[in-house]
mmCIF file of C-alpha atoms and ligand atoms in Angstrom:
data_model
loop_
_atom_site.group_PDB
_atom_site.id
_atom_site.type_symbol
_atom_site.label_atom_id
_atom_site.label_comp_id
_atom_site.label_asym_id
_atom_site.label_seq_id
_atom_site.Cartn_x
_atom_site.Cartn_y
_atom_site.Cartn_z
ATOM 1 C CA MET A 15 -5.798 15.463 17.676
ATOM 2 C CA SER A 16 -5.683 15.356 21.429
ATOM 3 C CA ALA A 17 -4.338 12.460 23.410
ATOM 4 C CA VAL A 18 -7.596 10.945 24.634
ATOM 5 C CA ALA A 19 -7.061 7.229 24.352
ATOM 6 C CA ASN A 20 -9.893 4.929 23.417
ATOM 7 C CA ASP A 21 -9.064 2.589 26.282
ATOM 8 C CA ILE A 22 -10.203 5.248 28.770
ATOM 9 C CA LEU A 23 -13.671 4.488 27.467
ATOM 10 C CA ASP A 24 -13.483 0.776 27.889
ATOM 11 C CA PRO A 25 -10.782 -1.096 29.769
ATOM 12 C CA GLU A 26 -11.519 -4.162 27.651
ATOM 13 C CA VAL A 27 -10.403 -2.394 24.483
ATOM 14 C CA ALA A 28 -6.725 -3.084 24.936
ATOM 15 C CA VAL A 29 -7.513 -6.787 25.161
ATOM 16 C CA ARG A 30 -10.117 -6.765 22.405
ATOM 17 C CA ALA A 31 -7.765 -4.860 20.090
ATOM 18 C CA GLY A 32 -5.646 -7.986 19.968
ATOM 19 C CA ALA A 33 -7.704 -9.732 17.302
ATOM 20 C CA SER A 34 -5.838 -11.513 14.540
ATOM 21 C CA LEU A 35 -7.497 -12.199 11.238
ATOM 22 C CA LYS A 36 -7.023 -15.224 9.036
ATOM 23 C CA ILE A 37 -8.356 -15.510 5.521
ATOM 24 C CA ASP A 38 -8.265 -19.077 4.301
ATOM 25 C CA ASN A 39 -8.712 -19.937 0.612
ATOM 26 C CA LEU A 40 -11.333 -17.235 0.221
ATOM 27 C CA SER A 41 -13.170 -16.954 -3.106
ATOM 28 C CA ARG A 42 -15.977 -14.836 -4.461
ATOM 29 C CA HIS A 43 -16.903 -15.700 -8.027
ATOM 30 C CA TYR A 44 -19.611 -13.930 -10.017
ATOM 31 C CA GLY A 45 -20.238 -16.419 -12.804
ATOM 32 C CA ASP A 46 -16.973 -16.370 -14.751
ATOM 33 C CA VAL A 47 -15.607 -13.334 -12.929
ATOM 34 C CA ARG A 48 -13.233 -14.356 -10.154
ATOM 35 C CA ALA A 49 -13.340 -11.197 -8.048
ATOM 36 C CA VAL A 50 -11.522 -13.007 -5.223
ATOM 37 C CA ASP A 51 -9.823 -16.280 -6.067
ATOM 38 C CA ASN A 52 -8.380 -18.585 -3.396
ATOM 39 C CA LEU A 53 -6.991 -15.731 -1.376
ATOM 40 C CA ASN A 54 -4.907 -16.484 1.720
ATOM 41 C CA LEU A 55 -3.775 -13.961 4.317
ATOM 42 C CA GLU A 56 -2.748 -14.038 7.952
ATOM 43 C CA ILE A 57 -2.946 -10.701 9.705
ATOM 44 C CA PRO A 58 -1.357 -10.639 13.164
ATOM 45 C CA ALA A 59 -3.249 -8.853 15.949
ATOM 46 C CA GLY A 60 -2.667 -5.123 16.033
ATOM 47 C CA THR A 61 -1.211 -5.007 12.518
ATOM 48 C CA PHE A 62 -1.883 -2.265 9.997
ATOM 49 C CA LEU A 63 -2.249 -4.221 6.779
ATOM 50 C CA THR A 64 -2.847 -2.722 3.346
ATOM 51 C CA LEU A 65 -4.429 -4.443 0.375
ATOM 52 C CA LEU A 66 -2.722 -2.720 -2.539
ATOM 53 C CA GLY A 67 -3.586 -3.180 -6.179
ATOM 54 C CA ALA A 68 -4.955 -1.648 -9.358
ATOM 55 C CA SER A 69 -8.661 -1.005 -9.761
ATOM 56 C CA GLY A 70 -10.649 -4.229 -10.242
ATOM 57 C CA CYS A 71 -8.137 -6.562 -8.545
ATOM 58 C CA GLY A 72 -10.623 -7.571 -5.819
ATOM 59 C CA LYS A 73 -9.732 -5.320 -2.870
ATOM 60 C CA SER A 74 -13.240 -4.087 -2.068
ATOM 61 C CA THR A 75 -14.743 -7.534 -2.529
ATOM 62 C CA THR A 76 -12.210 -8.959 -0.057
ATOM 63 C CA LEU A 77 -13.059 -6.261 2.470
ATOM 64 C CA SER A 78 -16.812 -6.791 2.061
ATOM 65 C CA LEU A 79 -16.344 -10.513 2.662
ATOM 66 C CA VAL A 80 -14.356 -9.822 5.825
ATOM 67 C CA ALA A 81 -17.025 -7.372 7.005
ATOM 68 C CA GLY A 82 -19.779 -9.879 6.221
ATOM 69 C CA LEU A 83 -21.497 -7.570 3.729
ATOM 70 C CA ASP A 84 -21.014 -10.207 1.039
ATOM 71 C CA LYS A 85 -20.918 -14.021 1.161
ATOM 72 C CA PRO A 86 -17.935 -15.989 -0.146
ATOM 73 C CA THR A 87 -18.382 -18.738 -2.739
ATOM 74 C CA GLY A 88 -15.571 -20.610 -0.962
ATOM 75 C CA GLY A 89 -13.170 -20.426 1.958
ATOM 76 C CA ARG A 90 -13.287 -19.368 5.603
ATOM 77 C CA ILE A 91 -12.544 -16.251 7.657
ATOM 78 C CA TYR A 92 -11.295 -16.434 11.256
ATOM 79 C CA LEU A 93 -11.151 -13.664 13.838
ATOM 80 C CA GLY A 94 -8.700 -14.897 16.421
ATOM 81 C CA GLU A 95 -9.746 -18.524 16.934
ATOM 82 C CA GLN A 96 -13.347 -17.947 15.934
ATOM 83 C CA ASP A 97 -14.702 -18.912 12.509
ATOM 84 C CA ILE A 98 -16.807 -15.862 11.575
ATOM 85 C CA THR A 99 -17.608 -16.839 7.981
ATOM 86 C CA ASP A 100 -21.318 -17.248 8.690
ATOM 87 C CA LEU A 101 -21.663 -14.543 11.331
ATOM 88 C CA PRO A 102 -23.839 -11.507 10.471
ATOM 89 C CA PRO A 103 -21.913 -8.202 10.071
ATOM 90 C CA ASN A 104 -23.080 -6.678 13.365
ATOM 91 C CA GLU A 105 -21.721 -9.627 15.347
ATOM 92 C CA ARG A 106 -18.196 -9.463 13.916
ATOM 93 C CA GLY A 107 -16.905 -6.575 16.024
ATOM 94 C CA MET A 108 -15.693 -4.753 12.929
ATOM 95 C CA ALA A 109 -16.245 -1.226 11.667
ATOM 96 C CA MET A 110 -15.918 -0.179 8.052
ATOM 97 C CA VAL A 111 -15.151 3.235 6.553
ATOM 98 C CA PHE A 112 -15.913 3.783 2.888
ATOM 99 C CA GLN A 113 -14.571 6.079 0.204
ATOM 100 C CA SER A 114 -17.797 8.090 0.196
ATOM 101 C CA TYR A 115 -18.411 9.172 3.745
ATOM 102 C CA ALA A 116 -22.176 8.560 3.458
ATOM 103 C CA LEU A 117 -23.034 10.722 6.468
ATOM 104 C CA TYR A 118 -26.674 11.333 7.311
ATOM 105 C CA PRO A 119 -27.222 14.881 5.974
ATOM 106 C CA HIS A 120 -30.068 15.761 8.347
ATOM 107 C CA MET A 121 -28.139 14.756 11.482
ATOM 108 C CA THR A 122 -25.492 16.742 13.339
ATOM 109 C CA VAL A 123 -21.938 15.485 13.668
ATOM 110 C CA ALA A 124 -22.702 14.280 17.199
ATOM 111 C CA GLU A 125 -25.824 12.426 16.005
ATOM 112 C CA ASN A 126 -23.922 10.881 13.101
ATOM 113 C CA ILE A 127 -21.225 9.567 15.433
ATOM 114 C CA ALA A 128 -23.772 8.369 18.003
ATOM 115 C CA PHE A 129 -26.004 6.604 15.485
ATOM 116 C CA GLY A 130 -24.469 3.130 15.726
ATOM 117 C CA LEU A 131 -24.582 3.202 19.525
ATOM 118 C CA LYS A 132 -28.222 4.330 19.512
ATOM 119 C CA LEU A 133 -29.078 1.343 17.335
ATOM 120 C CA ARG A 134 -27.448 -0.833 19.954
ATOM 121 C CA ARG A 135 -29.593 0.882 22.600
ATOM 122 C CA ARG A 136 -26.666 1.935 24.745
ATOM 123 C CA PRO A 137 -27.515 4.179 27.725
ATOM 124 C CA LYS A 138 -27.670 7.919 26.932
ATOM 125 C CA ALA A 139 -24.873 8.888 29.325
ATOM 126 C CA GLU A 140 -22.548 6.271 27.859
ATOM 127 C CA ILE A 141 -23.295 7.391 24.307
ATOM 128 C CA ALA A 142 -22.589 11.023 25.209
ATOM 129 C CA ALA A 143 -19.294 10.129 26.892
ATOM 130 C CA ARG A 144 -18.114 7.969 24.024
ATOM 131 C CA VAL A 145 -19.045 10.573 21.399
ATOM 132 C CA GLN A 146 -17.145 13.235 23.383
ATOM 133 C CA ALA A 147 -14.058 11.058 23.656
ATOM 134 C CA VAL A 148 -14.052 10.123 19.971
ATOM 135 C CA ALA A 149 -14.631 13.743 18.956
ATOM 136 C CA ALA A 150 -11.660 14.787 21.085
ATOM 137 C CA THR A 151 -9.480 12.069 19.543
ATOM 138 C CA LEU A 152 -10.374 13.203 16.024
ATOM 139 C CA ASP A 153 -10.337 16.929 16.721
ATOM 140 C CA LEU A 154 -14.069 17.269 16.078
ATOM 141 C CA SER A 155 -15.212 18.603 19.475
ATOM 142 C CA HIS A 156 -15.882 22.119 18.152
ATOM 143 C CA LEU A 157 -17.928 20.766 15.225
ATOM 144 C CA LEU A 158 -20.348 18.463 17.045
ATOM 145 C CA GLU A 159 -23.446 20.618 16.409
ATOM 146 C CA ARG A 160 -22.750 21.169 12.698
ATOM 147 C CA ARG A 161 -24.384 19.292 9.857
ATOM 148 C CA PRO A 162 -22.284 17.476 7.210
ATOM 149 C CA SER A 163 -22.971 20.187 4.587
ATOM 150 C CA GLN A 164 -21.213 22.681 6.882
ATOM 151 C CA LEU A 165 -17.983 20.637 6.950
ATOM 152 C CA SER A 166 -14.974 20.383 4.626
ATOM 153 C CA GLY A 167 -14.224 17.059 2.905
ATOM 154 C CA GLY A 168 -11.498 16.257 5.405
ATOM 155 C CA GLN A 169 -13.778 17.007 8.351
ATOM 156 C CA GLN A 170 -16.533 14.842 6.859
ATOM 157 C CA GLN A 171 -14.122 11.941 6.465
ATOM 158 C CA ARG A 172 -13.054 12.446 10.069
ATOM 159 C CA VAL A 173 -16.698 12.104 11.112
ATOM 160 C CA GLY A 174 -16.797 8.908 9.038
ATOM 161 C CA LEU A 175 -13.814 7.651 11.038
ATOM 162 C CA GLY A 176 -15.521 8.761 14.254
ATOM 163 C CA ARG A 177 -18.553 6.630 13.467
ATOM 164 C CA ALA A 178 -16.259 3.624 13.141
ATOM 165 C CA LEU A 179 -14.108 4.473 16.157
ATOM 166 C CA VAL A 180 -17.025 4.935 18.542
ATOM 167 C CA LYS A 181 -17.997 1.288 18.071
ATOM 168 C CA GLN A 182 -14.630 0.246 19.565
ATOM 169 C CA PRO A 183 -14.204 -2.443 16.931
ATOM 170 C CA ARG A 184 -11.736 -5.307 17.066
ATOM 171 C CA VAL A 185 -10.898 -4.668 13.424
ATOM 172 C CA PHE A 186 -11.049 -1.500 11.316
ATOM 173 C CA LEU A 187 -11.787 -1.936 7.638
ATOM 174 C CA LEU A 188 -11.008 1.113 5.506
ATOM 175 C CA ASP A 189 -11.835 1.116 1.795
ATOM 176 C CA GLU A 190 -9.940 3.902 0.002
ATOM 177 C CA PRO A 191 -11.072 6.351 2.684
ATOM 178 C CA PHE A 192 -9.074 9.306 1.356
ATOM 179 C CA SER A 193 -9.577 9.037 -2.375
ATOM 180 C CA ASN A 194 -12.141 11.867 -2.454
ATOM 181 C CA LEU A 195 -9.738 14.279 -0.760
ATOM 182 C CA ASP A 196 -7.183 16.569 -2.415
ATOM 183 C CA ALA A 197 -3.490 15.681 -2.288
ATOM 184 C CA ALA A 198 -2.539 17.875 0.680
ATOM 185 C CA LEU A 199 -5.451 16.687 2.807
ATOM 186 C CA ARG A 200 -4.795 13.064 1.895
ATOM 187 C CA ALA A 201 -1.250 13.389 3.174
ATOM 188 C CA ARG A 202 -2.506 14.893 6.440
ATOM 189 C CA MET A 203 -5.211 12.274 6.958
ATOM 190 C CA ARG A 204 -2.579 9.628 6.282
ATOM 191 C CA THR A 205 -0.467 10.965 9.139
ATOM 192 C CA GLU A 206 -3.517 11.132 11.402
ATOM 193 C CA ILE A 207 -4.521 7.543 10.671
ATOM 194 C CA LYS A 208 -0.997 6.428 11.430
ATOM 195 C CA HIS A 209 -0.977 8.251 14.781
ATOM 196 C CA LEU A 210 -4.386 6.807 15.593
ATOM 197 C CA HIS A 211 -3.223 3.294 14.855
ATOM 198 C CA LEU A 212 -0.065 3.740 16.947
ATOM 199 C CA ARG A 213 -2.253 4.881 19.834
ATOM 200 C CA LEU A 214 -5.116 2.356 19.628
ATOM 201 C CA GLY A 215 -3.326 -0.641 18.140
ATOM 202 C CA THR A 216 -6.523 -1.910 16.539
ATOM 203 C CA THR A 217 -6.020 -4.484 13.777
ATOM 204 C CA THR A 218 -6.615 -2.542 10.564
ATOM 205 C CA VAL A 219 -7.173 -3.603 6.966
ATOM 206 C CA PHE A 220 -6.721 -0.624 4.677
ATOM 207 C CA VAL A 221 -7.493 -0.718 0.961
ATOM 208 C CA THR A 222 -5.821 1.535 -1.586
ATOM 209 C CA HIS A 223 -4.620 1.598 -5.192
ATOM 210 C CA ASP A 224 -2.069 4.264 -4.198
ATOM 211 C CA GLN A 225 1.318 2.613 -3.633
ATOM 212 C CA GLU A 226 2.713 5.671 -1.869
ATOM 213 C CA GLU A 227 -0.142 5.603 0.645
ATOM 214 C CA ALA A 228 0.443 1.883 1.195
ATOM 215 C CA MET A 229 4.189 2.289 1.664
ATOM 216 C CA SER A 230 3.913 5.138 4.130
ATOM 217 C CA LEU A 231 1.196 3.617 6.345
ATOM 218 C CA SER A 232 1.538 -0.119 6.540
ATOM 219 C CA ASP A 233 3.181 -2.680 8.777
ATOM 220 C CA LEU A 234 2.401 -5.242 6.101
ATOM 221 C CA ILE A 235 1.321 -4.942 2.473
ATOM 222 C CA ALA A 236 -0.502 -7.534 0.398
ATOM 223 C CA VAL A 237 -0.134 -6.708 -3.281
ATOM 224 C CA MET A 238 -3.171 -8.046 -5.155
ATOM 225 C CA LYS A 239 -3.768 -8.931 -8.799
ATOM 226 C CA GLY A 240 -6.646 -10.871 -10.328
ATOM 227 C CA GLY A 241 -8.292 -11.657 -6.990
ATOM 228 C CA GLN A 242 -5.118 -13.113 -5.499
ATOM 229 C CA VAL A 243 -2.231 -11.945 -3.350
ATOM 230 C CA VAL A 244 0.914 -11.796 -5.482
ATOM 231 C CA GLN A 245 3.243 -10.667 -2.699
ATOM 232 C CA PHE A 246 2.825 -10.299 1.056
ATOM 233 C CA GLY A 247 5.463 -8.630 3.174
ATOM 234 C CA THR A 248 6.764 -5.482 4.784
ATOM 235 C CA GLN A 249 7.138 -2.288 2.807
ATOM 236 C CA ASP A 250 10.878 -2.980 2.686
ATOM 237 C CA ASP A 251 10.434 -6.563 1.360
ATOM 238 C CA ILE A 252 8.168 -5.391 -1.383
ATOM 239 C CA TYR A 253 10.296 -2.446 -2.411
ATOM 240 C CA THR A 254 13.681 -4.147 -2.276
ATOM 241 C CA ARG A 255 12.718 -7.709 -3.288
ATOM 242 C CA PRO A 256 9.649 -7.507 -5.537
ATOM 243 C CA SER A 257 8.643 -11.079 -6.382
ATOM 244 C CA THR A 258 7.382 -10.371 -9.892
ATOM 245 C CA LEU A 259 7.758 -7.783 -12.605
ATOM 246 C CA TYR A 260 4.219 -6.649 -11.820
ATOM 247 C CA VAL A 261 5.022 -5.820 -8.196
ATOM 248 C CA ALA A 262 8.350 -4.263 -9.213
ATOM 249 C CA THR A 263 6.707 -1.763 -11.512
ATOM 250 C CA PHE A 264 3.564 -1.167 -9.422
ATOM 251 C CA VAL A 265 5.479 -0.129 -6.326
ATOM 252 C CA GLY A 266 7.885 2.819 -6.268
ATOM 253 C CA ARG A 267 7.981 6.180 -8.009
ATOM 254 C CA PRO A 268 9.450 6.802 -10.447
ATOM 255 C CA ARG A 269 8.575 3.414 -11.865
ATOM 256 C CA MET A 270 11.410 0.873 -11.849
ATOM 257 C CA SER A 271 13.365 1.053 -15.131
ATOM 258 C CA LEU A 272 13.457 -2.161 -17.142
ATOM 259 C CA LEU A 273 16.055 -3.286 -19.658
ATOM 260 C CA GLN A 274 15.439 -6.312 -21.880
ATOM 261 C CA GLY A 275 18.548 -8.396 -22.522
ATOM 262 C CA LYS A 276 20.357 -11.672 -22.023
ATOM 263 C CA VAL A 277 22.538 -13.094 -19.309
ATOM 264 C CA VAL A 278 25.644 -14.538 -20.913
ATOM 265 C CA ARG A 279 27.550 -16.988 -18.733
ATOM 266 C CA ALA A 280 31.255 -17.757 -18.862
ATOM 267 C CA GLY A 281 32.210 -20.206 -16.165
ATOM 268 C CA ALA A 282 31.101 -18.851 -12.807
ATOM 269 C CA SER A 283 30.660 -15.289 -13.987
ATOM 270 C CA ALA A 284 27.834 -13.638 -15.838
ATOM 271 C CA THR A 285 27.385 -10.578 -18.040
ATOM 272 C CA PHE A 286 24.161 -8.764 -18.845
ATOM 273 C CA VAL A 287 24.098 -7.952 -22.544
ATOM 274 C CA ALA A 288 21.665 -5.692 -24.383
ATOM 275 C CA PRO A 289 22.040 -3.448 -27.459
ATOM 276 C CA GLY A 290 24.529 -0.703 -26.548
ATOM 277 C CA LEU A 291 25.403 -2.249 -23.219
ATOM 278 C CA SER A 292 27.508 -4.990 -21.708
ATOM 279 C CA LEU A 293 27.508 -5.105 -17.909
ATOM 280 C CA PRO A 294 29.791 -7.583 -16.131
ATOM 281 C CA LEU A 295 27.904 -8.917 -13.116
ATOM 282 C CA GLY A 296 30.605 -10.987 -11.451
ATOM 283 C CA ASP A 297 29.664 -14.244 -9.768
ATOM 284 C CA ALA A 298 26.377 -15.580 -11.175
ATOM 285 C CA ALA A 299 25.552 -17.625 -8.065
ATOM 286 C CA THR A 300 25.677 -14.555 -5.790
ATOM 287 C CA LEU A 301 22.974 -12.945 -7.903
ATOM 288 C CA GLY A 302 20.909 -16.122 -8.069
ATOM 289 C CA LEU A 303 21.546 -16.430 -11.796
ATOM 290 C CA SER A 304 23.367 -19.761 -11.782
ATOM 291 C CA SER A 305 20.252 -21.813 -12.489
ATOM 292 C CA ILE A 306 19.318 -20.052 -15.707
ATOM 293 C CA ALA A 307 20.685 -21.067 -19.088
ATOM 294 C CA SER A 308 23.374 -18.971 -20.728
ATOM 295 C CA ASP A 309 21.834 -16.539 -23.230
ATOM 296 C CA ALA A 310 18.511 -16.722 -21.382
ATOM 297 C CA ASP A 311 16.244 -13.709 -21.910
ATOM 298 C CA VAL A 312 15.948 -11.675 -18.735
ATOM 299 C CA VAL A 313 14.639 -8.297 -17.667
ATOM 300 C CA LEU A 314 16.991 -6.169 -15.599
ATOM 301 C CA GLY A 315 15.218 -3.777 -13.239
ATOM 302 C CA LEU A 316 16.786 -0.662 -11.736
ATOM 303 C CA ARG A 317 15.490 1.787 -9.147
ATOM 304 C CA ALA A 318 16.304 5.419 -9.946
ATOM 305 C CA GLU A 319 18.295 5.802 -6.717
ATOM 306 C CA ASP A 320 20.565 2.880 -7.656
ATOM 307 C CA VAL A 321 21.785 4.470 -10.878
ATOM 308 C CA ARG A 322 24.793 6.777 -10.679
ATOM 309 C CA VAL A 323 25.468 9.241 -13.440
ATOM 310 C CA HIS A 324 28.938 10.584 -14.206
ATOM 311 C CA PRO A 325 29.684 13.449 -16.599
ATOM 312 C CA THR A 326 32.911 11.834 -17.852
ATOM 313 C CA ALA A 327 34.213 8.303 -18.435
ATOM 314 C CA GLU A 328 36.949 8.765 -15.866
ATOM 315 C CA ALA A 329 37.008 6.215 -13.068
ATOM 316 C CA THR A 330 35.843 7.643 -9.742
ATOM 317 C CA PRO A 331 37.942 7.207 -6.591
ATOM 318 C CA GLU A 332 35.028 5.354 -4.865
ATOM 319 C CA SER A 333 34.666 2.745 -7.598
ATOM 320 C CA PRO A 334 37.825 2.624 -9.720
ATOM 321 C CA THR A 335 36.881 -0.637 -11.447
ATOM 322 C CA ALA A 336 33.205 0.039 -12.117
ATOM 323 C CA THR A 337 31.883 -0.494 -15.601
ATOM 324 C CA LEU A 338 30.699 2.781 -17.083
ATOM 325 C CA ILE A 339 27.894 2.537 -19.621
ATOM 326 C CA PRO A 340 27.572 5.321 -22.212
ATOM 327 C CA ALA A 341 24.163 7.021 -22.263
ATOM 328 C CA ILE A 342 22.453 10.176 -23.553
ATOM 329 C CA VAL A 343 20.267 12.483 -21.427
ATOM 330 C CA VAL A 344 16.830 12.571 -23.106
ATOM 331 C CA LEU A 345 14.604 14.071 -20.367
ATOM 332 C CA ILE A 346 15.144 16.082 -17.186
ATOM 333 C CA GLU A 347 12.473 16.234 -14.474
ATOM 334 C CA PRO A 348 13.268 18.527 -11.530
ATOM 335 C CA MET A 349 11.113 17.551 -8.521
ATOM 336 C CA GLY A 350 12.525 19.913 -5.888
ATOM 337 C CA SER A 351 14.493 17.710 -3.540
ATOM 338 C CA ASP A 352 15.492 15.379 -6.386
ATOM 339 C CA THR A 353 15.897 15.554 -10.117
ATOM 340 C CA PHE A 354 15.095 12.596 -12.324
ATOM 341 C CA VAL A 355 16.898 12.200 -15.635
ATOM 342 C CA GLU A 356 15.933 9.787 -18.363
ATOM 343 C CA LEU A 357 18.944 8.247 -20.060
ATOM 344 C CA GLN A 358 18.980 6.460 -23.375
ATOM 345 C CA ILE A 359 21.131 3.349 -23.599
ATOM 346 C CA GLY A 360 21.027 1.790 -27.062
ATOM 347 C CA SER A 361 17.322 1.652 -27.965
ATOM 348 C CA GLN A 362 16.151 1.459 -24.322
ATOM 349 C CA SER A 363 16.064 3.985 -21.503
ATOM 350 C CA ILE A 364 16.370 4.140 -17.737
ATOM 351 C CA VAL A 365 15.638 6.808 -15.127
ATOM 352 C CA ALA A 366 18.264 7.982 -12.632
ATOM 353 C CA ARG A 367 17.888 10.124 -9.546
ATOM 354 C CA VAL A 368 20.478 12.889 -9.397
ATOM 355 C CA ALA A 369 21.041 15.825 -7.084
ATOM 356 C CA PRO A 370 19.057 18.980 -7.876
ATOM 357 C CA ARG A 371 21.092 21.370 -10.023
ATOM 358 C CA ALA A 372 23.497 18.529 -10.905
ATOM 359 C CA GLY A 373 24.174 20.391 -14.127
ATOM 360 C CA PHE A 374 23.035 17.829 -16.708
ATOM 361 C CA ALA A 375 21.520 19.132 -19.957
ATOM 362 C CA LEU A 376 19.384 17.521 -22.661
ATOM 363 C CA GLY A 377 21.514 15.711 -25.204
ATOM 364 C CA ASP A 378 24.530 15.368 -22.877
ATOM 365 C CA GLN A 379 26.680 12.296 -23.243
ATOM 366 C CA VAL A 380 27.034 10.779 -19.757
ATOM 367 C CA TRP A 381 28.307 7.587 -18.142
ATOM 368 C CA VAL A 382 26.118 5.324 -16.035
ATOM 369 C CA GLU A 383 27.317 3.178 -13.155
ATOM 370 C CA VAL A 384 25.187 0.478 -11.510
ATOM 371 C CA ALA A 385 26.241 -2.002 -8.839
ATOM 372 C CA PRO A 386 25.341 -5.607 -9.811
ATOM 373 C CA ALA A 387 23.970 -6.167 -6.288
ATOM 374 C CA ARG A 388 21.438 -3.358 -6.924
ATOM 375 C CA CYS A 389 20.129 -4.963 -10.113
ATOM 376 C CA HIS A 390 16.818 -6.846 -10.018
ATOM 377 C CA PHE A 391 16.537 -9.744 -12.451
ATOM 378 C CA PHE A 392 13.313 -11.255 -13.739
ATOM 379 C CA ASP A 393 12.662 -14.200 -16.032
ATOM 380 C CA ALA A 394 11.482 -12.622 -19.303
ATOM 381 C CA THR A 395 8.841 -15.330 -19.804
ATOM 382 C CA THR A 396 7.446 -16.054 -16.346
ATOM 383 C CA GLU A 397 8.184 -12.519 -15.016
ATOM 384 C CA ALA A 398 9.223 -14.105 -11.711
ATOM 385 C CA ARG A 399 12.116 -12.696 -9.728
ATOM 386 C CA LEU A 400 15.448 -14.456 -10.169
ATOM 387 C CA GLY A 401 17.826 -14.551 -7.266
ATOM 388 C CA PRO A 402 17.614 -13.353 -3.678
HETATM 389 P P1 ADP B 530 -11.257 -3.233 -6.477
HETATM 390 O O1 ADP B 530 -11.888 -2.814 -5.196
HETATM 391 O O2 ADP B 530 -9.887 -3.801 -6.302
HETATM 392 O O3 ADP B 530 -11.244 -2.134 -7.506
HETATM 393 P P2 ADP B 530 -13.537 -5.021 -6.710
HETATM 394 O O4 ADP B 530 -13.394 -5.910 -5.546
HETATM 395 O O5 ADP B 530 -14.526 -3.925 -6.595
HETATM 396 O O6 ADP B 530 -12.102 -4.429 -7.110
HETATM 397 O O7 ADP B 530 -13.916 -5.882 -7.991
HETATM 398 C C1 ADP B 530 -13.161 -7.026 -8.390
HETATM 399 C C2 ADP B 530 -13.738 -7.603 -9.669
HETATM 400 O O8 ADP B 530 -15.009 -8.157 -9.424
HETATM 401 C C3 ADP B 530 -13.923 -6.590 -10.792
HETATM 402 O O9 ADP B 530 -13.601 -7.199 -12.000
HETATM 403 C C4 ADP B 530 -15.386 -6.272 -10.713
HETATM 404 O O10 ADP B 530 -15.881 -5.866 -11.951
HETATM 405 C C5 ADP B 530 -15.976 -7.599 -10.268
HETATM 406 N N1 ADP B 530 -17.223 -7.439 -9.495
HETATM 407 C C6 ADP B 530 -17.365 -6.795 -8.320
HETATM 408 N N2 ADP B 530 -18.631 -6.851 -7.877
HETATM 409 C C7 ADP B 530 -19.330 -7.533 -8.828
HETATM 410 C C8 ADP B 530 -20.702 -7.937 -8.969
HETATM 411 N N3 ADP B 530 -21.621 -7.623 -8.055
HETATM 412 N N4 ADP B 530 -21.038 -8.635 -10.083
HETATM 413 C C9 ADP B 530 -20.113 -8.968 -11.020
HETATM 414 N N5 ADP B 530 -18.813 -8.621 -10.931
HETATM 415 C C10 ADP B 530 -18.416 -7.917 -9.864
HETATM 416 MG MG1 MG B 531 -12.607 -0.894 -4.633
#
């Protein structure tokens, strides 16, 4: 993409791009189905926010409500200071891009991009200039006379983006825009969207069920479940301090390993105990475990990169006092830059990231080291995070 900035087209854009969005107790019920259920979100101006969640959690419904394509059964939506809940879609200053590009097959790329401006009866010269600028931004200038059937999937989706961009919206709404593209193209479009957002700074709400896409793109992520936001924060917050077991296992690949067990307390210190494993945790208060009863059922979560695997039970110079847990290698998954090994501990298993060609073999007896500060603890009943 070339460096033609959208603000060349309209000096007001830089100002208009600064639109914050506030979603206040928003609901959309279909009879008994609570597609969106008392959802609250504050999206600062210029933010790239992702709604992340499994299929059916209410992402598209939320986006349609924001766009004005659907009416809420409760709650309000504010753009900046303005209550836009009852405003028709074309007066909201938003542009939406869908999963299916839905281009007009009989129109050229240029006509597809220009369509929205023609509807608004903008002068011909202005339309031509804006289409040229958007085409240059999206690297479509050489394709303007083609029809959609003569374009690749990635090019078609770029035209879809162009149709949104040319409207110079205050908010971009993108509903799984890359899910029809193959993996390589998705990754490239992801980079392009990120560059575009850095350049234009338009407030963006992006919807995806792909946690990797969400992590790589977003300033802020709202993880959704059952029509509600279960956690709202930066990529780092969500990855390092997941608020529930659901978020912990939805975000991150490989999936966070979980061990069922008990926290046994003795005075100030705590030990995690499960079949085949006893892990001294040190001071319970530091880990936020002082409020739970001794012998309480907990789930211990571990990211693959926080598990160290040693071939022998000898203490290592870096951590001479670490507890080493015996384990058996039951699966090896080489991924190129990393290798993931599944390790059986008692009747449960965890996944560790090791260096490629680390030399582990199936059936090997190994020794696992985990730092208590790297352990995530969840209440086994409520599934809520325990501790900081
Ligand atoms: P997502 O985009 O996260 O996959 P949706 O917002 O499309 O989820 O849907 C959320 C829930 O609302 C789903 O259970 C879906 O079946 C339901 N739903 C969506 N639209 C309708 C509708 N028009 N009538 C009844 N239920 C609907
Ligand atoms: Mg959807």
